[in-house]
mmCIF file of C-alpha atoms in Angstrom:
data_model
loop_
_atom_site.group_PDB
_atom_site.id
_atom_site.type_symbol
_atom_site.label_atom_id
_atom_site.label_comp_id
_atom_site.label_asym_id
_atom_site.label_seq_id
_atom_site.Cartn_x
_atom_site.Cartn_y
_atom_site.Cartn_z
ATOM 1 C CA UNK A 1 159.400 225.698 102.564
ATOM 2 C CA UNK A 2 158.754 226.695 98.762
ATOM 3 C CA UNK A 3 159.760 223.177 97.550
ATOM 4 C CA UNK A 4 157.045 221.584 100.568
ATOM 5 C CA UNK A 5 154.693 223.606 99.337
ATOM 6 C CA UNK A 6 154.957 222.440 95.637
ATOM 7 C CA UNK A 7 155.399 218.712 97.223
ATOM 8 C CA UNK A 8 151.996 218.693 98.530
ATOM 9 C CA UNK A 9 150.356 220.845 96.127
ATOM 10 C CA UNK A 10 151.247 217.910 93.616
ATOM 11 C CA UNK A 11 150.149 215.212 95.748
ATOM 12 C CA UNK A 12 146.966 216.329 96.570
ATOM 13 C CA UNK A 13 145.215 215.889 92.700
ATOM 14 C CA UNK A 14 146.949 212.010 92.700
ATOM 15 C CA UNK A 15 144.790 211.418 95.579
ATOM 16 C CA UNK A 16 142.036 213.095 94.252
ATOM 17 C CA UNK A 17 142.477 210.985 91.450
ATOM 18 C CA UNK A 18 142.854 207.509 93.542
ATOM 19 C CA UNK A 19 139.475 208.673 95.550
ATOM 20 C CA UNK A 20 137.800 209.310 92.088
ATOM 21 C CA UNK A 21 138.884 206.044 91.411
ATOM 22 C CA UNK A 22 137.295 203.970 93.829
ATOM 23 C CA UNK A 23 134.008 206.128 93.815
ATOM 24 C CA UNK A 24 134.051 204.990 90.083
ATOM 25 C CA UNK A 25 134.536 201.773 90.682
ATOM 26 C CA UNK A 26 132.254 201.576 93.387
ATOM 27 C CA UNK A 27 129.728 202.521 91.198
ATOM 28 C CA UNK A 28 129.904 199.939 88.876
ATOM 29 C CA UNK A 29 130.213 197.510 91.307
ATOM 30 C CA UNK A 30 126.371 198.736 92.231
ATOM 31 C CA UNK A 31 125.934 199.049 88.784
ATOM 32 C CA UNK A 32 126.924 195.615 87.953
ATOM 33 C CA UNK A 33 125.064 194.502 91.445
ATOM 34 C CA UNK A 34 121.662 196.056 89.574
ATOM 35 C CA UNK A 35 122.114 194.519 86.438
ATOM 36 C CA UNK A 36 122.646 191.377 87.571
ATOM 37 C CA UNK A 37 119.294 191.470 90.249
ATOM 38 C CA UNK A 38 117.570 192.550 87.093
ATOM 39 C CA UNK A 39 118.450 190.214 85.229
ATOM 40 C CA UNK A 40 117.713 187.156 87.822
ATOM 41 C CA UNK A 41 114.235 189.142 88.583
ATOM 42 C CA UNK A 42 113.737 188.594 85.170
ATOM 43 C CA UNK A 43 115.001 185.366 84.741
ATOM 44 C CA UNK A 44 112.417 184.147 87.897
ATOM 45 C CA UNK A 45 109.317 186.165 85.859
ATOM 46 C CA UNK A 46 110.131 183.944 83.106
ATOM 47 C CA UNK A 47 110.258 180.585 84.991
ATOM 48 C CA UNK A 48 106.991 181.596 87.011
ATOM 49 C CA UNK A 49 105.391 182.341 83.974
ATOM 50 C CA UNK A 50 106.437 179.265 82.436
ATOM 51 C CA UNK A 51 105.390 177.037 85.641
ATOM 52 C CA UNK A 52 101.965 178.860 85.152
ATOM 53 C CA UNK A 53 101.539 177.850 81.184
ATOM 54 C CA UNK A 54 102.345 174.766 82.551
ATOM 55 C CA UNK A 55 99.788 174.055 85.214
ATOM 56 C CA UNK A 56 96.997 176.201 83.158
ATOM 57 C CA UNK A 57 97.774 173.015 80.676
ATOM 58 C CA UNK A 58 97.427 170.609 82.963
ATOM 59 C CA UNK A 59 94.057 171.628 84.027
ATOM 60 C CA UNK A 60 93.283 171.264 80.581
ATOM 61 C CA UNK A 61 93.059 167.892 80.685
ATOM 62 C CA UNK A 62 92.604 167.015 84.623
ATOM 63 C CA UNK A 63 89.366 166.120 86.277
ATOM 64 C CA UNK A 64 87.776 168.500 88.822
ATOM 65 C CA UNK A 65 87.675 166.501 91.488
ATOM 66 C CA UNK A 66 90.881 164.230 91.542
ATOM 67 C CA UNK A 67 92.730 166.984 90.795
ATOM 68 C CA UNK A 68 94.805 164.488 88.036
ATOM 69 C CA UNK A 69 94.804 163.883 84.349
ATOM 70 C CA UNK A 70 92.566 160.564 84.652
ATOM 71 C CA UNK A 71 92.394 157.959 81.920
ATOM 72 C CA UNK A 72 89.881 160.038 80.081
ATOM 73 C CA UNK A 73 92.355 163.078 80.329
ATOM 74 C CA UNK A 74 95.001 161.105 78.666
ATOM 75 C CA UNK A 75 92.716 160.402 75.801
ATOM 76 C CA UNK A 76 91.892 163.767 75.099
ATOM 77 C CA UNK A 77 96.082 164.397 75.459
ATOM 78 C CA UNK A 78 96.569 161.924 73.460
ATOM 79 C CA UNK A 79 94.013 163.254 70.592
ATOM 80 C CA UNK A 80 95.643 166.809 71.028
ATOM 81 C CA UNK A 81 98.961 165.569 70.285
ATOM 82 C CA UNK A 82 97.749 163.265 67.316
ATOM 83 C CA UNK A 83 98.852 160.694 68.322
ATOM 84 C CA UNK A 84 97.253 156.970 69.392
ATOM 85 C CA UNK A 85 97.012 155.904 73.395
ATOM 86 C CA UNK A 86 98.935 153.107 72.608
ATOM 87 C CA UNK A 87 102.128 155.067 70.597
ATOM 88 C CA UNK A 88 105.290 154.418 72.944
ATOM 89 C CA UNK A 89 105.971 157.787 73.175
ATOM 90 C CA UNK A 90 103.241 158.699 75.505
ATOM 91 C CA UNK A 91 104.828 155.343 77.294
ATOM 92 C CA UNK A 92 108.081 157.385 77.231
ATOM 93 C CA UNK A 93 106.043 160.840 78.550
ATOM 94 C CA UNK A 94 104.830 159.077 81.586
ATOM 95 C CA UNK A 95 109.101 157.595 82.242
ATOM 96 C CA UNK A 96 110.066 161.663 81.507
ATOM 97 C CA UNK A 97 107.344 162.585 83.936
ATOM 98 C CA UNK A 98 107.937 159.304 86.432
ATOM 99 C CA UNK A 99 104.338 158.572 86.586
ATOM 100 C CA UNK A 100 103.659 156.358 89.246
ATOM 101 C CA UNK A 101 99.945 154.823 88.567
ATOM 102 C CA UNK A 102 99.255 154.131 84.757
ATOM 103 C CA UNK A 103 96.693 155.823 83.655
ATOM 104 C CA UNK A 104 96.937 158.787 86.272
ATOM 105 C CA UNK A 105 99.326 161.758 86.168
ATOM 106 C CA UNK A 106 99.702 164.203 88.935
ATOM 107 C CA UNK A 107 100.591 167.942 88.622
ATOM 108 C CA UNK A 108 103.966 167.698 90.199
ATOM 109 C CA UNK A 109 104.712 164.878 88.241
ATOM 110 C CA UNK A 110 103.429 166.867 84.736
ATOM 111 C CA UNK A 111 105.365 170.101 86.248
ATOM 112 C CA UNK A 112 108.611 167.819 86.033
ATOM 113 C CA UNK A 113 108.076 166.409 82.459
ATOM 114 C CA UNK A 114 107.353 169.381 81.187
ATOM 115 C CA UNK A 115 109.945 171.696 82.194
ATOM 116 C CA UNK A 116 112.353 169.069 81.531
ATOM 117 C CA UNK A 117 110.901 169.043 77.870
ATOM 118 C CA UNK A 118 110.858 172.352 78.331
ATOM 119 C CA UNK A 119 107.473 172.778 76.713
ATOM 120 C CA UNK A 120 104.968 174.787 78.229
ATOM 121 C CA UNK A 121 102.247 174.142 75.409
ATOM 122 C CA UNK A 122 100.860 171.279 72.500
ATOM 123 C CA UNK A 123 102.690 172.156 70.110
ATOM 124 C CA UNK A 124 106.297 172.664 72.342
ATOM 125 C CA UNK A 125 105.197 169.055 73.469
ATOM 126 C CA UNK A 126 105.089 167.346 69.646
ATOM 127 C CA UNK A 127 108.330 169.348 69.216
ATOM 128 C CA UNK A 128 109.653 167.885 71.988
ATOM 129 C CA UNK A 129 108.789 164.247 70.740
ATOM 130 C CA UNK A 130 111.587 163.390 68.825
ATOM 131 C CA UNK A 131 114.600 164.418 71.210
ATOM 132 C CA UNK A 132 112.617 162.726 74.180
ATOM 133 C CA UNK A 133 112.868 159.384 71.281
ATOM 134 C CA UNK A 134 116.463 159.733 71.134
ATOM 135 C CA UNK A 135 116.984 160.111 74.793
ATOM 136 C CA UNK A 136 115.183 157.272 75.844
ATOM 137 C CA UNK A 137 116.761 154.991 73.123
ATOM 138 C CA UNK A 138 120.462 155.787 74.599
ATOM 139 C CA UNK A 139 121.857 152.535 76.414
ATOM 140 C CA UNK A 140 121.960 153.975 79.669
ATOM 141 C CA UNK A 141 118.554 155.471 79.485
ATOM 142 C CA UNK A 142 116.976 152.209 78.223
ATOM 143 C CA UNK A 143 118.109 150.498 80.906
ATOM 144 C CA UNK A 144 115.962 153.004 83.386
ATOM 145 C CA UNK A 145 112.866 152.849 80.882
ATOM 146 C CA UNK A 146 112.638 149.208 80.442
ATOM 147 C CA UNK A 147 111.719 148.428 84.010
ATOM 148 C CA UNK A 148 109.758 151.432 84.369
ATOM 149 C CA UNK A 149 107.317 150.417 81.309
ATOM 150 C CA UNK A 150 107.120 146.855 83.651
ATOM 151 C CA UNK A 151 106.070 148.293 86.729
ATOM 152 C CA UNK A 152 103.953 150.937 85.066
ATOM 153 C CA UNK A 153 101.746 148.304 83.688
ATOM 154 C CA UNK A 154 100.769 146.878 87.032
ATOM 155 C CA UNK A 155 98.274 148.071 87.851
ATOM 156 C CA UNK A 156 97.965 147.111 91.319
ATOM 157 C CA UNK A 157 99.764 148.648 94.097
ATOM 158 C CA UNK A 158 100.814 144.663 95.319
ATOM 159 C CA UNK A 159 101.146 142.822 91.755
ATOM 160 C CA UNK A 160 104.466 141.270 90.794
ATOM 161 C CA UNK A 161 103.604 140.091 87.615
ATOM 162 C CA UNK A 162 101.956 141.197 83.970
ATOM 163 C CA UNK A 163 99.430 138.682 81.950
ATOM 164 C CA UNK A 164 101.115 137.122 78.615
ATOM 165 C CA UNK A 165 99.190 139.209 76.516
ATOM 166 C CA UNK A 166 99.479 142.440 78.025
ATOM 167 C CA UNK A 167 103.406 141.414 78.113
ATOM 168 C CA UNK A 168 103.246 140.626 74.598
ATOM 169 C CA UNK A 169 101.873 143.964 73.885
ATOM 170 C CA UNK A 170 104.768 145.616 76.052
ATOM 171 C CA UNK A 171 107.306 143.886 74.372
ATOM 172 C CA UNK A 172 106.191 145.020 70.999
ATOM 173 C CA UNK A 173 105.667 148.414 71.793
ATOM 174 C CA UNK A 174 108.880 148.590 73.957
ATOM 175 C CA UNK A 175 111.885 145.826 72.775
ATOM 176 C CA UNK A 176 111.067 146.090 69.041
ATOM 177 C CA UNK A 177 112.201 149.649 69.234
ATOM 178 C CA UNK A 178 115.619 147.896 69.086
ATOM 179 C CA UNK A 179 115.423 144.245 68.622
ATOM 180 C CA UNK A 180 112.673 143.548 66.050
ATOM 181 C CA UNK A 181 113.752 140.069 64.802
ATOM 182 C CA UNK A 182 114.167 138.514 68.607
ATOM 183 C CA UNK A 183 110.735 139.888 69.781
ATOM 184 C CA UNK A 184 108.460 138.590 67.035
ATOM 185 C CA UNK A 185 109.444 135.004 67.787
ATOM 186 C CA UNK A 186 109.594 136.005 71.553
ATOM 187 C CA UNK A 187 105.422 136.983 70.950
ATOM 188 C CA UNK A 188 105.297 133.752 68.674
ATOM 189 C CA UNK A 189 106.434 131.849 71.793
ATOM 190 C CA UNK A 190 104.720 133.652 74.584
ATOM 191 C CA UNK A 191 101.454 133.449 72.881
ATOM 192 C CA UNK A 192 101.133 130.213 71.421
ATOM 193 C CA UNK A 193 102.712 128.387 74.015
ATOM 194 C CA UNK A 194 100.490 127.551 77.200
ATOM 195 C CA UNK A 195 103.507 126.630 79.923
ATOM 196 C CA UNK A 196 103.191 130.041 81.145
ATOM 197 C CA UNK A 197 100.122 132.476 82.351
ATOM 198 C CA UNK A 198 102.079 135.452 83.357
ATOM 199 C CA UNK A 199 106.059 136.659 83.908
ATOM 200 C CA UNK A 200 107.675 138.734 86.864
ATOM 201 C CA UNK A 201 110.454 141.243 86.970
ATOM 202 C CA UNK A 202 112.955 138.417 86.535
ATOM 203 C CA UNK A 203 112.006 137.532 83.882
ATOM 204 C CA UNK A 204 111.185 140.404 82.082
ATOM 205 C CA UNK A 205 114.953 141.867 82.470
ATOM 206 C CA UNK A 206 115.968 138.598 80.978
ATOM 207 C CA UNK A 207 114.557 139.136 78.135
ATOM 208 C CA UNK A 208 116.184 142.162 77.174
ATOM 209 C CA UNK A 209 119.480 140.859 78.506
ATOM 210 C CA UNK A 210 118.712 137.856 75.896
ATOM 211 C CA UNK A 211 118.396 140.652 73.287
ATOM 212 C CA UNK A 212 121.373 142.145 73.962
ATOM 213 C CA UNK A 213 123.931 139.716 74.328
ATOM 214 C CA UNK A 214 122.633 136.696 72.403
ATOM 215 C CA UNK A 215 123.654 136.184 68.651
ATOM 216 C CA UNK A 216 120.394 135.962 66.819
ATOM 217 C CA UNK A 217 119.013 133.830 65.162
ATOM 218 C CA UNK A 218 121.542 131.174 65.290
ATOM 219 C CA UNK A 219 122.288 131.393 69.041
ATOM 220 C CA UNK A 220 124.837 130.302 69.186
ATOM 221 C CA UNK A 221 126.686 131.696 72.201
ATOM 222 C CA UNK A 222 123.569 130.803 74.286
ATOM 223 C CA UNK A 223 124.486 128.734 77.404
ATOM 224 C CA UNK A 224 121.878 127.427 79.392
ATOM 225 C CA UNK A 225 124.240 127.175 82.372
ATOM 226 C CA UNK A 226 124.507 130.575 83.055
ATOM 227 C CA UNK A 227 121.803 132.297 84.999
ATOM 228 C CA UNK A 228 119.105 132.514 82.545
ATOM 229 C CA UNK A 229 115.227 132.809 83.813
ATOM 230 C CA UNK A 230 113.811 129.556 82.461
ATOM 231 C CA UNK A 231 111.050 130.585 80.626
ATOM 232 C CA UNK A 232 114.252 131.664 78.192
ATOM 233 C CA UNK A 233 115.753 127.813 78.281
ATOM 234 C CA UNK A 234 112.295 127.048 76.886
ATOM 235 C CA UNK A 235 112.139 129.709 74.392
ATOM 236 C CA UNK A 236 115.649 128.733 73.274
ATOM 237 C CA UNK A 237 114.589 125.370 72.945
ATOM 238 C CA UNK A 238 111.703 125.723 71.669
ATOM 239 C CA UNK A 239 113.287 128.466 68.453
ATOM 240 C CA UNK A 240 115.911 125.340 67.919
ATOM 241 C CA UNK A 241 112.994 122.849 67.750
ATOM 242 C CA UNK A 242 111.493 124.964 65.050
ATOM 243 C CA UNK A 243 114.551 126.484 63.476
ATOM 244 C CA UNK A 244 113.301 125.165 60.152
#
């Protein structure tokens, strides 16, 4: 009887201990549980407050009653960020922001830029700049942004096709980023040349496939069997005809 009483007065502080145990360890589990709802409470203030730097901004510059940064908006942007209307980086905000209608930007689509920047203010934005530049000048990204500047310049809802010169325009501000050389006699050709009034999607796509795979200036791996839009036949001819 002695030795069953020492038995069980020894076992009953180990499961004292194994009790104490999980109380402990429950409460750091609701320990934990709090830190971690804290922290995500805190986390969501931050992205609200964000979100709300961001649309205070974009009231900045939209008008009243469209409710969207108008032409006029962009200008005053545009000014604020020092930099010209016509600077390809405010071509590259509108592709970050997927802008639909040139010249318009709504506040879902500034809410996406801008978080995706990750700037919530003017001078986050110029910071932004040069990272957004490197981005967009990646291979894989250029091939998204190339078409996008296209269909961003039409400016009707139904067009298919740009004029020469706003083209020419395009392809300076867009193709020369990369392919200087081939795009000044590409302009040289487009302008001076009256055979053609306007180009399509077709053949805007060629051109940068020209750019990319064509040996410049002697072009000599340029075969005018393969698939090639012909207003690039004609520009090929026409750089041979004038090589000297």
């Amino acid at each position: 009887m002695r030795r069953s009483s020492k038995k069980s007065s020894s076992s009953a502080p180990a499961g004292e201990e194994q009790v104490n145990e999980k109380q402990n360890r429950k409460r750091k589990g609701v320990s934990t549980n709090l830190t971690s709802r804290k922290a995500q409470r805190g986390q969501t203030k931050a992205v609200s407050k964000e979100v709300e730097r961001i649309d205070q901004l974009f009231y900045t510059y939209a008008d009243s009653s469209s409710g969207m940064v108008d032409p006029e908006g962009i200008e005053t942007l545009c000014s604020h960020l020092e930099v010209p209307h016509t600077d390809v980086r405010i071509l590259m905000l509108a592709w970050k922001m997927g802008c639909e209608k040139q010249g318009y930007i709504t506040l879902d689509e500034w809410r996406s830029g801008l978080k995706t920047l990750r700037a919530d203010s003017i001078s986050k934005l110029k910071k932004a700049f040069p990272e957004m530049v490197q981005e967009v000048t990646r291979p894989s990204n250029f091939q998204d942004f190339y078409p996008f500047a296209f269909r961003y310049c039409l400016t009707e809802d139904k067009k298919k096709c740009i004029e020469i010169p706003v083209a020419c325009e395009l392809l300076n501000l867009v193709l020369s980023l990369q392919f200087r050389p081939q795009v000044d006699k590409l302009m040289d050709y487009l302008k001076y040349q009256n055979d053609y009034k306007v180009i399509n999607m077709d053949q805007w796509m060629g051109f940068l496939r020209f750019c990319n795979e064509i040996i410049f200036p002697s072009l000599d791996n340029y075969d005018p069997d393969q698939a090639w839009p012909l207003i690039l036949d004609n520009f090929v001819e026409w750089l041979r005809a004038n090589k000297n």
